[in-house]
Short mmCIF file of C-alpha atoms in Angstrom, two decimals:
data_model
loop_
_atom_site.label_atom_id
_atom_site.label_comp_id
_atom_site.label_asym_id
_atom_site.label_seq_id
_atom_site.Cartn_x
_atom_site.Cartn_y
_atom_site.Cartn_z
CA UNK B 72 -84.60 -243.84 -16.75
CA UNK B 73 -84.51 -243.38 -20.52
CA UNK B 74 -82.91 -240.13 -21.70
CA UNK B 75 -82.12 -238.79 -25.20
CA UNK B 76 -78.53 -239.94 -24.67
CA UNK B 77 -79.41 -243.46 -23.52
CA UNK B 78 -77.24 -245.92 -25.43
CA UNK B 79 -75.50 -243.22 -27.45
CA UNK B 80 -71.76 -243.82 -27.87
CA UNK B 81 -69.95 -240.56 -27.18
CA UNK B 82 -66.31 -240.03 -28.10
CA UNK B 83 -64.42 -237.92 -25.52
CA UNK B 84 -61.29 -236.36 -27.01
CA UNK B 85 -60.04 -234.49 -23.93
CA UNK B 86 -56.65 -235.21 -22.37
CA UNK B 87 -56.62 -238.48 -20.44
CA UNK B 88 -56.32 -236.78 -17.03
CA UNK B 89 -59.26 -234.47 -17.85
CA UNK B 90 -61.68 -237.01 -19.37
CA UNK B 91 -63.09 -238.58 -16.19
CA UNK B 92 -65.46 -235.72 -15.30
CA UNK B 93 -66.88 -235.67 -18.83
CA UNK B 94 -67.28 -239.46 -18.87
CA UNK B 95 -69.14 -239.33 -15.53
CA UNK B 96 -71.66 -236.81 -16.88
CA UNK B 97 -72.21 -238.84 -20.06
CA UNK B 98 -72.83 -242.03 -18.10
CA UNK B 99 -75.21 -240.24 -15.69
CA UNK B 100 -77.32 -239.43 -18.76
CA UNK B 101 -77.29 -243.04 -19.97
CA UNK B 102 -74.64 -242.57 -22.64
CA UNK B 103 -71.56 -244.71 -23.28
CA UNK B 104 -68.27 -242.85 -23.09
CA UNK B 105 -65.37 -243.81 -25.36
CA UNK B 106 -62.18 -242.03 -24.33
CA UNK B 107 -59.57 -241.43 -27.00
CA UNK B 108 -57.41 -238.49 -25.92
CA UNK B 109 -56.45 -236.34 -28.88
CA UNK B 110 -54.31 -234.07 -26.79
CA UNK B 111 -51.75 -234.27 -24.03
CA UNK B 112 -49.53 -231.66 -22.42
CA UNK B 113 -45.79 -231.42 -21.94
CA UNK B 114 -44.49 -228.68 -19.61
CA UNK B 115 -41.64 -226.34 -20.47
CA UNK B 116 -39.62 -226.56 -17.24
CA UNK B 117 -38.20 -223.38 -15.71
CA UNK B 118 -39.62 -221.04 -18.37
CA UNK B 119 -41.04 -218.85 -15.59
CA UNK B 120 -37.46 -218.33 -14.40
CA UNK B 121 -36.88 -216.23 -17.54
CA UNK B 122 -39.15 -213.40 -16.32
CA UNK B 123 -39.64 -211.27 -13.17
CA UNK B 124 -43.17 -212.08 -12.02
CA UNK B 125 -43.39 -209.17 -9.60
CA UNK B 126 -43.05 -206.72 -12.51
CA UNK B 127 -46.51 -207.62 -13.76
CA UNK B 128 -49.73 -205.95 -12.64
CA UNK B 129 -51.99 -208.65 -14.08
CA UNK B 130 -51.70 -212.37 -14.76
CA UNK B 131 -54.45 -213.66 -17.03
CA UNK B 132 -55.17 -217.38 -16.98
CA UNK B 133 -57.13 -218.80 -19.92
CA UNK B 134 -57.20 -222.49 -18.93
CA UNK B 135 -56.93 -224.84 -15.98
CA UNK B 136 -53.77 -226.25 -17.57
CA UNK B 137 -52.19 -222.82 -17.48
CA UNK B 138 -53.02 -222.64 -13.77
CA UNK B 139 -51.62 -226.12 -13.14
CA UNK B 140 -48.29 -225.61 -14.88
CA UNK B 141 -47.87 -222.10 -13.43
CA UNK B 142 -48.21 -223.25 -9.82
CA UNK B 143 -45.94 -226.23 -10.42
CA UNK B 144 -43.15 -223.72 -11.06
CA UNK B 145 -43.94 -220.53 -9.14
CA UNK B 146 -45.85 -218.63 -6.48
CA UNK B 147 -48.13 -215.69 -7.15
CA UNK B 148 -46.61 -212.32 -6.12
CA UNK B 149 -48.69 -210.50 -3.48
CA UNK B 150 -49.28 -207.36 -5.55
CA UNK B 151 -50.50 -209.01 -8.76
CA UNK B 152 -54.12 -209.01 -9.90
CA UNK B 153 -55.58 -212.13 -11.49
CA UNK B 154 -58.00 -212.62 -14.38
CA UNK B 155 -59.57 -215.90 -15.47
CA UNK B 156 -61.50 -217.17 -18.49
CA UNK B 157 -64.11 -219.81 -17.71
CA UNK B 158 -65.47 -221.56 -14.67
CA UNK B 159 -62.93 -224.42 -14.82
CA UNK B 160 -60.04 -221.96 -14.81
CA UNK B 161 -61.62 -220.09 -11.90
CA UNK B 162 -62.10 -223.33 -9.99
CA UNK B 163 -58.45 -224.29 -10.54
CA UNK B 164 -57.37 -220.90 -9.18
CA UNK B 165 -59.69 -221.28 -6.20
CA UNK B 166 -58.06 -224.63 -5.46
CA UNK B 167 -54.80 -222.72 -5.02
CA UNK B 168 -56.47 -220.15 -2.76
CA UNK B 169 -56.16 -217.38 -5.36
CA UNK B 170 -58.49 -214.39 -5.21
CA UNK B 171 -59.76 -213.62 -8.73
CA UNK B 172 -60.02 -209.93 -9.61
CA UNK B 173 -61.57 -210.38 -13.04
CA UNK B 174 -63.89 -213.14 -14.27
CA UNK B 175 -65.73 -212.15 -17.47
CA UNK B 176 -69.15 -213.54 -18.20
CA UNK B 177 -68.11 -214.51 -21.72
CA UNK B 178 -66.09 -217.73 -21.58
CA UNK B 179 -63.85 -216.72 -24.49
CA UNK B 180 -60.79 -214.52 -24.80
CA UNK B 181 -62.76 -211.63 -26.30
CA UNK B 182 -64.80 -211.45 -23.10
CA UNK B 183 -61.57 -211.13 -21.13
CA UNK B 184 -60.31 -208.32 -23.38
CA UNK B 185 -63.55 -206.35 -22.99
CA UNK B 186 -63.64 -206.85 -19.22
CA UNK B 187 -59.95 -205.99 -18.80
CA UNK B 188 -60.27 -202.76 -20.78
CA UNK B 189 -62.76 -201.58 -18.15
CA UNK B 190 -60.59 -202.55 -15.18
CA UNK B 191 -56.88 -202.23 -16.08
CA UNK B 192 -54.74 -199.13 -16.65
CA UNK B 193 -52.87 -198.91 -19.94
CA UNK B 194 -49.44 -198.70 -18.24
CA UNK B 195 -49.98 -202.00 -16.42
CA UNK B 196 -47.98 -205.01 -17.57
CA UNK B 197 -49.88 -208.19 -18.38
CA UNK B 198 -48.66 -211.79 -18.36
CA UNK B 199 -50.45 -214.52 -20.34
CA UNK B 200 -49.19 -217.91 -19.10
CA UNK B 201 -50.69 -220.55 -21.44
CA UNK B 202 -50.07 -223.27 -24.01
CA UNK B 203 -48.03 -222.97 -27.20
CA UNK B 204 -51.18 -223.18 -29.34
CA UNK B 205 -53.05 -220.36 -27.61
CA UNK B 206 -54.87 -218.07 -30.01
CA UNK B 207 -52.69 -215.16 -31.11
CA UNK B 208 -55.80 -212.98 -31.34
CA UNK B 209 -55.91 -212.51 -27.55
CA UNK B 210 -52.46 -210.88 -27.07
CA UNK B 211 -52.94 -209.04 -30.37
CA UNK B 212 -56.16 -207.42 -29.14
CA UNK B 213 -54.62 -206.53 -25.78
CA UNK B 214 -51.58 -204.93 -27.40
CA UNK B 215 -53.86 -203.07 -29.81
CA UNK B 216 -55.51 -201.50 -26.78
CA UNK B 217 -52.08 -200.34 -25.61
CA UNK B 218 -51.17 -202.93 -22.97
CA UNK B 219 -47.64 -204.28 -22.49
CA UNK B 220 -48.26 -208.02 -22.91
CA UNK B 221 -45.96 -211.01 -22.40
CA UNK B 222 -47.38 -214.15 -24.08
CA UNK B 223 -45.52 -216.95 -22.28
CA UNK B 224 -45.98 -220.60 -23.44
CA UNK B 225 -45.79 -222.70 -20.26
CA UNK B 226 -46.47 -225.99 -22.02
CA UNK B 227 -46.76 -227.69 -25.41
CA UNK B 228 -49.81 -229.55 -26.67
CA UNK B 229 -49.07 -232.81 -28.51
CA UNK B 230 -50.98 -235.76 -30.01
CA UNK B 231 -50.82 -238.91 -27.82
CA UNK B 232 -48.91 -241.71 -29.52
CA UNK B 233 -51.68 -244.34 -29.86
CA UNK B 234 -54.59 -242.02 -30.64
CA UNK B 235 -54.38 -242.27 -34.43
CA UNK B 236 -54.87 -246.04 -34.56
CA UNK B 237 -57.64 -245.96 -31.92
CA UNK B 238 -59.51 -243.19 -33.76
CA UNK B 239 -59.21 -245.06 -37.05
CA UNK B 240 -60.67 -248.20 -35.47
CA UNK B 241 -63.79 -246.55 -33.98
CA UNK B 242 -64.57 -244.51 -37.09
CA UNK B 243 -64.10 -247.36 -39.56
CA UNK B 244 -66.22 -249.67 -37.35
CA UNK B 245 -68.90 -246.95 -36.92
CA UNK B 246 -68.45 -247.43 -33.16
CA UNK B 247 -69.38 -243.85 -32.16
CA UNK B 248 -72.57 -241.79 -32.52
CA UNK B 249 -71.12 -238.50 -31.27
CA UNK B 250 -67.70 -236.81 -31.36
CA UNK B 251 -67.05 -234.08 -28.79
CA UNK B 252 -64.49 -231.26 -28.92
CA UNK B 253 -63.74 -229.11 -25.89
CA UNK B 254 -60.90 -227.07 -27.43
CA UNK B 255 -59.51 -225.91 -30.75
CA UNK B 256 -56.36 -227.93 -30.09
CA UNK B 257 -58.30 -231.20 -30.12
CA UNK B 258 -59.87 -230.12 -33.42
CA UNK B 259 -56.46 -229.43 -34.97
CA UNK B 260 -55.19 -232.84 -33.89
CA UNK B 261 -58.39 -234.57 -35.05
CA UNK B 262 -58.12 -232.98 -38.51
CA UNK B 263 -54.44 -233.98 -38.71
CA UNK B 264 -55.27 -237.61 -37.90
CA UNK B 265 -58.24 -237.68 -40.31
CA UNK B 266 -55.98 -236.57 -43.13
CA UNK B 267 -53.16 -238.94 -42.14
CA UNK B 268 -55.56 -241.92 -42.00
CA UNK B 269 -57.77 -240.75 -44.94
CA UNK B 270 -60.90 -240.85 -42.76
CA UNK B 271 -62.65 -237.57 -43.51
CA UNK B 272 -65.39 -239.06 -45.71
CA UNK B 273 -66.13 -241.69 -43.05
CA UNK B 274 -67.33 -239.28 -40.34
CA UNK B 275 -70.57 -238.54 -42.21
CA UNK B 276 -73.56 -239.47 -40.06
CA UNK B 277 -71.70 -238.91 -36.78
CA UNK B 278 -73.00 -235.98 -34.71
CA UNK B 279 -70.34 -233.45 -33.76
CA UNK B 280 -70.67 -231.19 -30.70
CA UNK B 281 -68.23 -228.40 -29.82
CA UNK B 282 -67.91 -226.44 -26.58
CA UNK B 283 -68.29 -222.98 -28.09
CA UNK B 284 -67.96 -220.65 -31.08
CA UNK B 285 -64.14 -220.57 -31.16
CA UNK B 286 -63.93 -224.35 -31.40
CA UNK B 287 -66.74 -224.28 -33.97
CA UNK B 288 -64.80 -221.79 -36.10
CA UNK B 289 -61.69 -223.97 -35.92
CA UNK B 290 -63.73 -226.96 -37.07
CA UNK B 291 -65.16 -224.94 -39.95
CA UNK B 292 -61.61 -224.08 -41.08
CA UNK B 293 -61.29 -227.77 -41.96
CA UNK B 294 -64.68 -227.74 -43.77
CA UNK B 295 -66.30 -229.85 -41.04
CA UNK B 296 -69.66 -228.79 -39.65
CA UNK B 297 -70.61 -228.87 -35.96
CA UNK B 298 -74.15 -230.16 -35.42
CA UNK B 299 -74.42 -228.86 -31.85
CA UNK B 300 -72.98 -225.65 -30.31
CA UNK B 301 -74.24 -224.90 -26.78
CA UNK B 302 -75.14 -221.46 -25.48
CA UNK B 303 -73.35 -222.33 -22.23
CA UNK B 304 -69.66 -223.04 -22.99
CA UNK B 305 -69.14 -225.93 -20.57
CA UNK B 306 -69.22 -229.72 -20.82
CA UNK B 307 -72.57 -229.63 -18.96
CA UNK B 308 -73.86 -227.21 -21.60
CA UNK B 309 -72.60 -229.49 -24.37
CA UNK B 310 -74.54 -232.46 -23.01
CA UNK B 311 -77.71 -230.47 -22.37
CA UNK B 312 -77.66 -229.22 -25.97
CA UNK B 313 -76.84 -232.71 -27.24
CA UNK B 314 -79.89 -234.10 -25.45
CA UNK B 315 -82.09 -231.51 -27.18
CA UNK B 316 -80.48 -232.48 -30.52
CA UNK B 317 -81.43 -236.15 -30.02
CA UNK B 318 -84.98 -235.50 -28.72
#
């Protein structure tokens, strides 16, 4: 069956352990996936030992990675309530048998802030277990509302060692039709590599799709335009919007 993505070469920049699901969806639509991870994760061992988890009323997870690294180090106290941003984060929590008390419809941090303000008391303590590059706007907004927030970096995001040379090769050889970004962190690393390899002028003519408005804004901060931004902030939404773009 011929689809708008048939034969299109799609660059997947997700972490290596997270790329398979995206690749499968691309190939189901007739596209060709090229995986070059622009991000990987290094845990900060024992950082959860520095706090008393049972003192918190809420733990807010903003990514599946946050869920993964949290449960590698700790158990969830019985009395804590749990909030999640996004369906992938919720699914990761479900895999650990966690009951989710708050799941905002908006798949961005602002949606979590709005939903929490309707459900949490101002004297409740909130823990944000996440990566070192998490947006500072989220804890800032929560503290502005009066919450006692602990922003705890469970892991560091880094650029995989070989990614720069692989990215240079596919861009210089015009070997991709589409570049995908599923997080602001991948955008930061992409921009860093473009500058290091002097490749920015060579991405003209390549379609760029981002997962949502936050990632789009990060891309714009480097004066790079996203051609496709889905209404549904998931990888399925990205591909559906990309198919419309190529129709």
